[in-house]
Amino acid sequence: MRLFEELLRKISDVFPNPSIPTQRLKLLSRLNPDKFYVENVRSLLGVSTWQARQICETAVRQRVFDRLIEVQCPDGSIALEADSEEALPLTVECAYEKDGEYEVEEFTTASLKKGTFYRLHEERVS
Amino acid sequence: MSLLQSATPDLRQKLLELYQVADLKRAFGTVGATKEEIAAVAAAGNGVSDIAAVTRCVSDYFGCCKQHVYVFDRQAGSPTAIASGDLIESTPQSALFISTLDFQVITQNPLSLKTATYLWPIKVETTGACTVVRLVTLERDVAALYGDTARVIARSATEDSILDAWGLTSDLRIDLNKGVKAIWGSDWIDCVKGRYKKAFALTLESMDAGRGIKAYYKDTYDAMMLTEIKNSFFKLLDPAMPSVRFSSDPSEGKIGFQTYTRQGDSDAIIRRIIAEN
């Protein structure tokens, strides 16, 4: 719970909110600080999608969140995650079911849909 | 004259091209830079030694090919012959067959119907109390020969028709849930795409970026261990077998290898699932 309270506090710091009811705190326990989406934040705070996206991007600029990118296979499953588009490989492999059998096929990354997700920023001591 | 001997060099070449280039180089030496070049040279002759070399390659590296595997109760019997094909190698524990297989392929630009013939390697093994039938998969390779828009619309034989002709019907297949769950429980594998049966739902858990269900969603793993696992996709966690993945529909006695593997890897996985079953 402590980690999620910290996440909520950080979100509140970036975009001031009225106090969060206990019910919303309970929903917060479902979030994974290692990977969450705009919609997770939107539904937590009860704001619009646009507002939630603004919150996340502001948090990235303030180094509260990290923004990462994921590559989606044609069936919607996630093939790969990376820190940026530049870090993506040229091709990825996707495993998918066709006619009841699994197949593994290589796709060019450029041909696949990309998505954005966020992670709670962690300072790494070198 | 055997099927391999009487086949055209082109047919023998396509047979060898089902194998990965590293294995062809090991079998025949580096006689060419590409798979096609190595296979063409190796398939050219039909003398006794040429055919023996091709047979050795087909046998030695069979386990490395993309394939579907069906596990039956040993009491179902073990075939010793195949229609439209030859038994090319036989040991007390295994029989290796080559069957001819015709595909009807429709291509666009221009629109036309073509027939592509292949030599299809199929292996039957007895392992413990099981008869294991292993069939190399090649339908996607066939369509790829004719371009992205080509489609296979018919084939002269299917895996089911081969198995049915041998009397190896689906009701004789062994349920592999116990074996798959044992190797999952021992952390030899984790599940990347898990399909399983709840009381009132069929559920799919598809993990991001190759993560494993047991590592990230223990509750789902616990649930899957107590119910029927349906067609699911797994990865090996064994550092000795990096990047090895396979599928299994344990309730249907099926295992699948969708990519080439190193010599021995697929054999080890099949043996261990059966041993733990």
Short mmCIF file of C-alpha atoms in Angstrom, two decimals:
data_model
loop_
_atom_site.label_atom_id
_atom_site.label_comp_id
_atom_site.label_asym_id
_atom_site.label_seq_id
_atom_site.Cartn_x
_atom_site.Cartn_y
_atom_site.Cartn_z
CA MET A 1 0.00 0.00 0.00
CA ARG A 2 2.90 2.33 0.76
CA LEU A 3 4.09 2.25 -2.85
CA PHE A 4 0.63 3.08 -4.12
CA GLU A 5 0.18 5.87 -1.59
CA GLU A 6 3.46 7.30 -2.86
CA LEU A 7 2.18 7.01 -6.44
CA LEU A 8 -1.02 8.80 -5.55
CA ARG A 9 0.88 11.51 -3.71
CA LYS A 10 3.09 12.05 -6.73
CA ILE A 11 0.08 12.28 -9.02
CA SER A 12 -1.53 14.76 -6.64
CA ASP A 13 1.66 16.85 -6.55
CA VAL A 14 1.64 17.17 -10.33
CA PHE A 15 -2.03 17.98 -10.67
CA PRO A 16 -3.73 19.12 -7.46
CA ASN A 17 -6.89 17.18 -6.68
CA PRO A 18 -9.56 17.21 -4.03
CA SER A 19 -8.91 14.58 -1.39
CA ILE A 20 -9.27 11.07 -2.72
CA PRO A 21 -12.09 9.02 -1.21
CA THR A 22 -11.24 5.65 0.35
CA GLN A 23 -12.93 3.83 -2.54
CA ARG A 24 -10.45 5.31 -5.02
CA LEU A 25 -7.54 4.39 -2.75
CA LYS A 26 -8.73 0.78 -2.93
CA LEU A 27 -8.71 0.94 -6.72
CA LEU A 28 -5.18 2.27 -6.52
CA SER A 29 -4.07 -1.08 -5.10
CA ARG A 30 -4.71 -2.64 -8.51
CA LEU A 31 -2.17 -0.41 -10.23
CA ASN A 32 1.25 -1.72 -10.95
CA PRO A 33 3.86 1.05 -10.54
CA ASP A 34 6.02 -0.78 -13.07
CA LYS A 35 3.44 -0.42 -15.84
CA PHE A 36 0.26 1.59 -16.11
CA TYR A 37 -1.68 3.38 -18.81
CA VAL A 38 -3.43 6.72 -19.24
CA GLU A 39 -6.74 5.00 -18.67
CA ASN A 40 -5.57 3.67 -15.30
CA VAL A 41 -4.85 7.22 -14.18
CA ARG A 42 -8.06 8.55 -15.75
CA SER A 43 -10.25 6.04 -13.99
CA LEU A 44 -8.43 6.53 -10.69
CA LEU A 45 -8.88 10.29 -10.67
CA GLY A 46 -12.24 10.42 -12.43
CA VAL A 47 -11.00 12.97 -14.95
CA SER A 48 -11.17 13.11 -18.74
CA THR A 49 -8.76 11.20 -20.98
CA TRP A 50 -7.19 14.45 -22.09
CA GLN A 51 -6.62 15.53 -18.49
CA ALA A 52 -5.19 12.15 -17.57
CA ARG A 53 -2.77 12.33 -20.51
CA GLN A 54 -1.71 15.83 -19.43
CA ILE A 55 -1.07 14.53 -15.93
CA CYS A 56 1.08 11.70 -17.22
CA GLU A 57 3.09 13.89 -19.60
CA THR A 58 3.63 16.53 -16.94
CA ALA A 59 4.82 13.79 -14.59
CA VAL A 60 7.27 12.63 -17.25
CA ARG A 61 8.67 16.14 -17.62
CA GLN A 62 9.07 16.34 -13.85
CA ARG A 63 10.75 12.92 -13.75
CA VAL A 64 7.99 11.45 -11.63
CA PHE A 65 7.00 9.05 -14.39
CA ASP A 66 8.92 7.45 -17.24
CA ARG A 67 7.18 7.11 -20.62
CA LEU A 68 7.81 3.89 -22.50
CA ILE A 69 6.62 2.38 -25.73
CA GLU A 70 5.20 -1.05 -26.48
CA VAL A 71 4.83 -2.81 -29.80
CA GLN A 72 1.56 -4.63 -30.44
CA CYS A 73 1.26 -7.82 -32.43
CA PRO A 74 -1.67 -8.07 -34.87
CA ASP A 75 -3.68 -9.96 -32.25
CA GLY A 76 -3.15 -7.15 -29.72
CA SER A 77 -0.65 -8.95 -27.55
CA ILE A 78 2.52 -7.05 -26.67
CA ALA A 79 5.66 -8.18 -28.43
CA LEU A 80 8.18 -5.82 -26.98
CA GLU A 81 8.72 -2.80 -24.72
CA ALA A 82 11.36 -0.13 -25.05
CA ASP A 83 12.37 3.23 -23.65
CA SER A 84 11.81 4.98 -26.97
CA GLU A 85 10.99 4.44 -30.65
CA GLU A 86 14.67 4.80 -31.42
CA ALA A 87 15.44 1.82 -29.19
CA LEU A 88 13.06 -0.50 -31.06
CA PRO A 89 14.57 -3.25 -33.21
CA LEU A 90 13.74 -3.41 -36.91
CA THR A 91 11.76 -6.64 -36.50
CA VAL A 92 9.89 -8.45 -33.76
CA GLU A 93 8.44 -11.93 -33.43
CA CYS A 94 4.80 -12.51 -32.66
CA ALA A 95 3.24 -15.78 -31.56
CA TYR A 96 -0.42 -16.06 -32.47
CA GLU A 97 -3.11 -18.65 -32.92
CA LYS A 98 -4.35 -19.44 -36.39
CA ASP A 99 -6.89 -22.19 -37.02
CA GLY A 100 -6.21 -23.60 -33.59
CA GLU A 101 -2.45 -23.80 -33.99
CA TYR A 102 0.23 -21.44 -32.76
CA GLU A 103 2.45 -19.79 -35.32
CA VAL A 104 5.48 -17.58 -34.78
CA GLU A 105 6.06 -14.92 -37.40
CA GLU A 106 8.49 -12.07 -37.78
CA PHE A 107 7.08 -8.61 -38.48
CA THR A 108 8.77 -5.34 -39.27
CA THR A 109 8.34 -3.12 -36.23
CA ALA A 110 7.29 -0.24 -38.47
CA SER A 111 4.25 -2.23 -39.63
CA LEU A 112 2.93 -2.81 -36.12
CA LYS A 113 0.90 -0.57 -33.83
CA LYS A 114 2.68 1.14 -30.98
CA GLY A 115 1.30 2.07 -27.59
CA THR A 116 2.43 4.24 -24.71
CA PHE A 117 2.63 3.26 -21.07
CA TYR A 118 4.19 4.75 -17.97
CA ARG A 119 6.25 3.63 -15.05
CA LEU A 120 6.98 5.26 -11.72
CA HIS A 121 10.40 6.84 -12.08
CA GLU A 122 13.09 5.31 -9.93
CA GLU A 123 16.35 7.14 -9.32
CA ARG A 124 19.19 4.79 -10.02
CA VAL A 125 22.33 5.34 -7.96
CA SER A 126 25.42 4.67 -10.06
CA MET B 1 13.56 -47.63 -56.42
CA SER B 2 12.80 -45.70 -53.22
CA LEU B 3 10.73 -42.54 -53.15
CA LEU B 4 13.79 -40.45 -52.33
CA GLN B 5 15.76 -42.00 -55.18
CA SER B 6 12.98 -41.64 -57.75
CA ALA B 7 12.06 -38.10 -56.70
CA THR B 8 13.28 -35.20 -58.79
CA PRO B 9 16.26 -33.18 -57.50
CA ASP B 10 13.83 -30.29 -57.03
CA LEU B 11 11.68 -32.39 -54.67
CA ARG B 12 14.72 -33.51 -52.68
CA GLN B 13 15.91 -29.91 -52.54
CA LYS B 14 12.56 -28.71 -51.15
CA LEU B 15 12.73 -31.50 -48.56
CA LEU B 16 16.14 -30.33 -47.38
CA GLU B 17 14.99 -26.70 -47.36
CA LEU B 18 12.60 -27.62 -44.54
CA TYR B 19 15.72 -27.79 -42.38
CA GLN B 20 17.59 -24.81 -41.01
CA VAL B 21 20.74 -23.69 -42.78
CA ALA B 22 23.01 -24.38 -39.78
CA ASP B 23 21.93 -28.02 -39.76
CA LEU B 24 22.40 -28.36 -43.52
CA LYS B 25 25.93 -27.00 -43.15
CA ARG B 26 26.62 -29.55 -40.42
CA ALA B 27 25.20 -32.35 -42.56
CA PHE B 28 26.79 -31.47 -45.89
CA GLY B 29 29.57 -29.03 -45.13
CA THR B 30 29.55 -25.47 -46.37
CA VAL B 31 29.05 -26.20 -50.05
CA GLY B 32 27.17 -22.96 -50.57
CA ALA B 33 26.37 -19.73 -48.78
CA THR B 34 22.59 -20.07 -48.66
CA LYS B 35 20.19 -22.80 -47.64
CA GLU B 36 19.02 -23.08 -51.25
CA GLU B 37 22.56 -23.50 -52.57
CA ILE B 38 23.49 -26.18 -50.02
CA ALA B 39 20.22 -28.04 -50.57
CA ALA B 40 20.52 -27.90 -54.35
CA VAL B 41 23.97 -29.47 -54.33
CA ALA B 42 23.02 -32.12 -51.77
CA ALA B 43 19.82 -33.01 -53.65
CA ALA B 44 21.34 -33.19 -57.13
CA GLY B 45 22.42 -36.80 -57.17
CA ASN B 46 20.34 -39.94 -56.68
CA GLY B 47 23.15 -42.43 -56.23
CA VAL B 48 23.24 -44.69 -53.20
CA SER B 49 25.62 -42.47 -51.25
CA ASP B 50 23.71 -39.30 -52.21
CA ILE B 51 20.41 -40.73 -50.96
CA ALA B 52 22.11 -42.07 -47.82
CA ALA B 53 23.44 -38.59 -47.07
CA VAL B 54 20.02 -37.02 -47.57
CA THR B 55 18.41 -39.68 -45.38
CA ARG B 56 21.01 -39.11 -42.66
CA CYS B 57 20.33 -35.36 -42.65
CA VAL B 58 16.54 -35.83 -42.61
CA SER B 59 16.90 -38.22 -39.67
CA ASP B 60 19.64 -36.55 -37.64
CA TYR B 61 18.10 -33.08 -37.71
CA PHE B 62 14.41 -34.00 -37.75
CA GLY B 63 14.00 -32.80 -34.17
CA CYS B 64 15.20 -29.32 -35.13
CA CYS B 65 12.37 -28.71 -37.59
CA LYS B 66 9.12 -26.86 -37.01
CA GLN B 67 6.66 -29.61 -36.16
CA HIS B 68 3.44 -30.77 -34.58
CA VAL B 69 3.61 -33.60 -32.08
CA TYR B 70 0.76 -35.92 -31.06
CA VAL B 71 1.06 -38.28 -28.09
CA PHE B 72 -0.92 -41.50 -27.99
CA ASP B 73 -1.23 -44.42 -25.65
CA ARG B 74 1.29 -47.03 -26.79
CA GLN B 75 -1.48 -49.60 -26.91
CA ALA B 76 -2.80 -47.69 -29.92
CA GLY B 77 -0.01 -49.30 -31.88
CA SER B 78 2.94 -48.08 -33.87
CA PRO B 79 2.69 -47.79 -37.66
CA THR B 80 5.23 -49.50 -39.87
CA ALA B 81 4.13 -48.21 -43.28
CA ILE B 82 2.54 -45.12 -44.83
CA ALA B 83 0.34 -44.75 -47.89
CA SER B 84 1.87 -42.61 -50.68
CA GLY B 85 5.26 -42.76 -49.02
CA ASP B 86 8.22 -44.78 -47.80
CA LEU B 87 9.67 -45.90 -44.51
CA ILE B 88 13.21 -44.53 -44.88
CA GLU B 89 14.69 -45.43 -41.51
CA SER B 90 13.70 -47.82 -38.75
CA THR B 91 15.07 -48.47 -35.25
CA PRO B 92 13.51 -50.35 -32.33
CA GLN B 93 12.26 -47.02 -30.94
CA SER B 94 11.39 -45.09 -34.08
CA ALA B 95 10.24 -45.13 -37.68
CA LEU B 96 10.93 -42.28 -40.09
CA PHE B 97 8.65 -41.87 -43.08
CA ILE B 98 8.62 -39.66 -46.14
CA SER B 99 5.22 -39.07 -47.70
CA THR B 100 4.36 -37.17 -50.85
CA LEU B 101 2.05 -34.22 -50.26
CA ASP B 102 0.37 -32.04 -52.88
CA PHE B 103 -0.80 -28.51 -52.16
CA GLN B 104 -3.27 -26.57 -54.28
CA VAL B 105 -2.12 -22.95 -54.16
CA ILE B 106 -4.09 -20.03 -55.52
CA THR B 107 -2.04 -17.03 -56.54
CA GLN B 108 -3.04 -13.53 -57.56
CA ASN B 109 -1.57 -11.29 -60.25
CA PRO B 110 -2.16 -13.28 -62.32
CA LEU B 111 -4.94 -15.32 -60.78
CA SER B 112 -4.01 -18.96 -61.13
CA LEU B 113 -4.16 -22.34 -59.43
CA LYS B 114 -0.90 -24.20 -58.97
CA THR B 115 0.03 -27.57 -57.54
CA ALA B 116 3.08 -27.77 -55.30
CA THR B 117 4.40 -31.20 -54.36
CA TYR B 118 6.50 -31.80 -51.29
CA LEU B 119 8.18 -34.71 -49.58
CA TRP B 120 6.83 -34.68 -46.02
CA PRO B 121 8.97 -36.07 -43.16
CA ILE B 122 7.00 -37.80 -40.41
CA LYS B 123 8.49 -39.64 -37.47
CA VAL B 124 6.89 -42.13 -35.08
CA GLU B 125 8.62 -42.83 -31.78
CA THR B 126 7.86 -45.04 -28.83
CA THR B 127 8.70 -43.31 -25.56
CA GLY B 128 7.79 -45.04 -22.33
CA ALA B 129 4.13 -45.96 -22.50
CA CYS B 130 3.46 -43.65 -25.43
CA THR B 131 3.49 -43.60 -29.20
CA VAL B 132 4.60 -40.16 -30.35
CA VAL B 133 3.90 -38.96 -33.89
CA ARG B 134 5.91 -35.96 -35.07
CA LEU B 135 5.00 -34.19 -38.33
CA VAL B 136 7.09 -31.41 -39.85
CA THR B 137 4.93 -28.37 -40.59
CA LEU B 138 5.25 -26.71 -43.96
CA GLU B 139 2.03 -25.00 -45.07
CA ARG B 140 3.29 -21.45 -44.48
CA ASP B 141 6.49 -22.26 -46.37
CA VAL B 142 4.44 -23.41 -49.35
CA ALA B 143 2.36 -20.25 -49.53
CA ALA B 144 5.47 -18.12 -49.06
CA LEU B 145 6.99 -19.66 -52.19
CA TYR B 146 4.36 -17.92 -54.29
CA GLY B 147 4.28 -14.53 -52.61
CA ASP B 148 2.37 -12.80 -49.83
CA THR B 149 -1.01 -13.11 -51.50
CA ALA B 150 -0.80 -16.83 -52.25
CA ARG B 151 -3.09 -19.10 -50.32
CA VAL B 152 -3.15 -22.87 -49.87
CA ILE B 153 -6.71 -23.96 -50.60
CA ALA B 154 -6.36 -27.74 -50.49
CA ARG B 155 -3.87 -30.47 -49.73
CA SER B 156 -3.79 -34.15 -50.60
CA ALA B 157 -3.31 -35.20 -46.98
CA THR B 158 -3.59 -33.57 -43.59
CA GLU B 159 -2.16 -34.46 -40.22
CA ASP B 160 -5.56 -35.82 -39.22
CA SER B 161 -5.87 -37.95 -42.35
CA ILE B 162 -2.41 -39.45 -41.79
CA LEU B 163 -3.19 -40.22 -38.16
CA ASP B 164 -6.65 -41.60 -38.97
CA ALA B 165 -5.19 -43.89 -41.64
CA TRP B 166 -2.92 -45.29 -38.95
CA GLY B 167 -5.87 -45.80 -36.60
CA LEU B 168 -4.44 -43.14 -34.28
CA THR B 169 -7.69 -41.35 -33.60
CA SER B 170 -8.04 -38.37 -31.28
CA ASP B 171 -9.74 -40.40 -28.55
CA LEU B 172 -6.52 -42.40 -28.17
CA ARG B 173 -4.43 -39.34 -27.41
CA ILE B 174 -2.98 -38.97 -23.96
CA ASP B 175 -3.98 -36.05 -21.75
CA LEU B 176 -0.72 -34.22 -21.01
CA ASN B 177 -1.97 -31.83 -18.33
CA LYS B 178 -0.08 -33.62 -15.55
CA GLY B 179 3.23 -33.58 -17.42
CA VAL B 180 2.97 -29.97 -18.56
CA LYS B 181 1.95 -28.81 -15.10
CA ALA B 182 4.83 -30.76 -13.54
CA ILE B 183 7.47 -29.03 -15.66
CA TRP B 184 5.75 -25.70 -15.07
CA GLY B 185 5.61 -26.30 -11.33
CA SER B 186 9.31 -27.11 -11.27
CA ASP B 187 10.08 -23.81 -13.07
CA TRP B 188 11.58 -25.48 -16.12
CA ILE B 189 9.09 -23.47 -18.16
CA ASP B 190 6.70 -20.56 -17.77
CA CYS B 191 3.56 -19.81 -19.75
CA VAL B 192 3.50 -16.78 -22.05
CA LYS B 193 0.00 -17.24 -23.44
CA GLY B 194 -2.24 -19.31 -21.22
CA ARG B 195 -5.62 -20.54 -22.32
CA TYR B 196 -7.56 -22.34 -19.64
CA LYS B 197 -11.00 -23.39 -18.61
CA LYS B 198 -12.84 -21.80 -15.77
CA ALA B 199 -16.16 -23.26 -14.71
CA PHE B 200 -18.18 -20.98 -16.97
CA ALA B 201 -15.60 -19.38 -19.22
CA LEU B 202 -12.66 -20.09 -21.51
CA THR B 203 -9.98 -17.59 -20.54
CA LEU B 204 -6.83 -16.35 -22.27
CA GLU B 205 -4.00 -14.65 -20.40
CA SER B 206 -1.57 -13.22 -22.93
CA MET B 207 1.52 -11.84 -21.22
CA ASP B 208 3.34 -8.74 -22.42
CA ALA B 209 6.74 -9.00 -24.08
CA GLY B 210 7.34 -12.65 -23.28
CA ARG B 211 6.75 -12.44 -19.55
CA GLY B 212 5.62 -15.56 -17.73
CA ILE B 213 2.29 -16.05 -15.98
CA LYS B 214 3.79 -17.75 -12.93
CA ALA B 215 6.35 -14.96 -12.49
CA TYR B 216 3.84 -12.13 -12.72
CA TYR B 217 0.37 -13.47 -11.99
CA LYS B 218 0.67 -16.19 -9.37
CA ASP B 219 -3.11 -16.26 -8.85
CA THR B 220 -3.65 -17.09 -12.51
CA TYR B 221 -0.93 -19.75 -12.34
CA ASP B 222 -2.59 -21.28 -9.27
CA ALA B 223 -5.92 -21.33 -11.09
CA MET B 224 -4.41 -22.89 -14.20
CA MET B 225 -2.75 -25.62 -12.15
CA LEU B 226 -6.15 -26.72 -10.92
CA THR B 227 -7.97 -26.82 -14.23
CA GLU B 228 -7.69 -27.93 -17.86
CA ILE B 229 -4.97 -26.11 -19.73
CA LYS B 230 -6.03 -25.50 -23.32
CA ASN B 231 -3.83 -24.50 -26.27
CA SER B 232 -1.08 -22.42 -24.61
CA PHE B 233 2.35 -21.08 -25.44
CA PHE B 234 5.36 -21.66 -23.20
CA LYS B 235 8.98 -20.62 -22.91
CA LEU B 236 11.88 -22.53 -21.41
CA LEU B 237 13.51 -21.03 -18.32
CA ASP B 238 16.43 -23.46 -18.52
CA PRO B 239 19.63 -21.44 -19.20
CA ALA B 240 20.89 -24.42 -21.22
CA MET B 241 17.96 -23.94 -23.63
CA PRO B 242 17.72 -20.19 -24.16
CA SER B 243 14.98 -18.74 -26.37
CA VAL B 244 13.25 -22.13 -26.76
CA ARG B 245 9.49 -21.90 -26.96
CA PHE B 246 6.75 -24.38 -27.65
CA SER B 247 3.02 -24.70 -27.56
CA SER B 248 0.88 -27.38 -26.03
CA ASP B 249 -2.77 -28.25 -25.97
CA PRO B 250 -2.33 -30.73 -23.14
CA SER B 251 -5.97 -31.73 -23.06
CA GLU B 252 -5.60 -32.84 -26.72
CA GLY B 253 -2.25 -34.58 -26.32
CA LYS B 254 -0.54 -32.04 -28.58
CA ILE B 255 2.79 -30.24 -28.52
CA GLY B 256 4.00 -27.79 -31.16
CA PHE B 257 7.33 -26.26 -32.16
CA GLN B 258 6.80 -23.16 -34.27
CA THR B 259 10.45 -22.26 -34.78
CA TYR B 260 13.63 -24.20 -35.45
CA THR B 261 15.32 -25.61 -32.37
CA ARG B 262 18.79 -26.90 -31.62
CA GLN B 263 19.47 -30.60 -31.88
CA GLY B 264 18.01 -32.36 -28.87
CA ASP B 265 15.92 -29.51 -27.48
CA SER B 266 12.52 -30.60 -28.80
CA ASP B 267 13.33 -34.24 -27.96
CA ALA B 268 14.12 -33.23 -24.37
CA ILE B 269 10.88 -31.30 -23.97
CA ILE B 270 8.73 -34.11 -25.36
CA ARG B 271 10.51 -36.74 -23.26
CA ARG B 272 10.23 -34.74 -20.07
CA ILE B 273 6.52 -33.96 -20.49
CA ILE B 274 5.83 -37.66 -21.07
CA ALA B 275 8.08 -38.76 -18.19
CA GLU B 276 6.33 -36.41 -15.76
CA ASN B 277 2.87 -37.35 -17.02
#
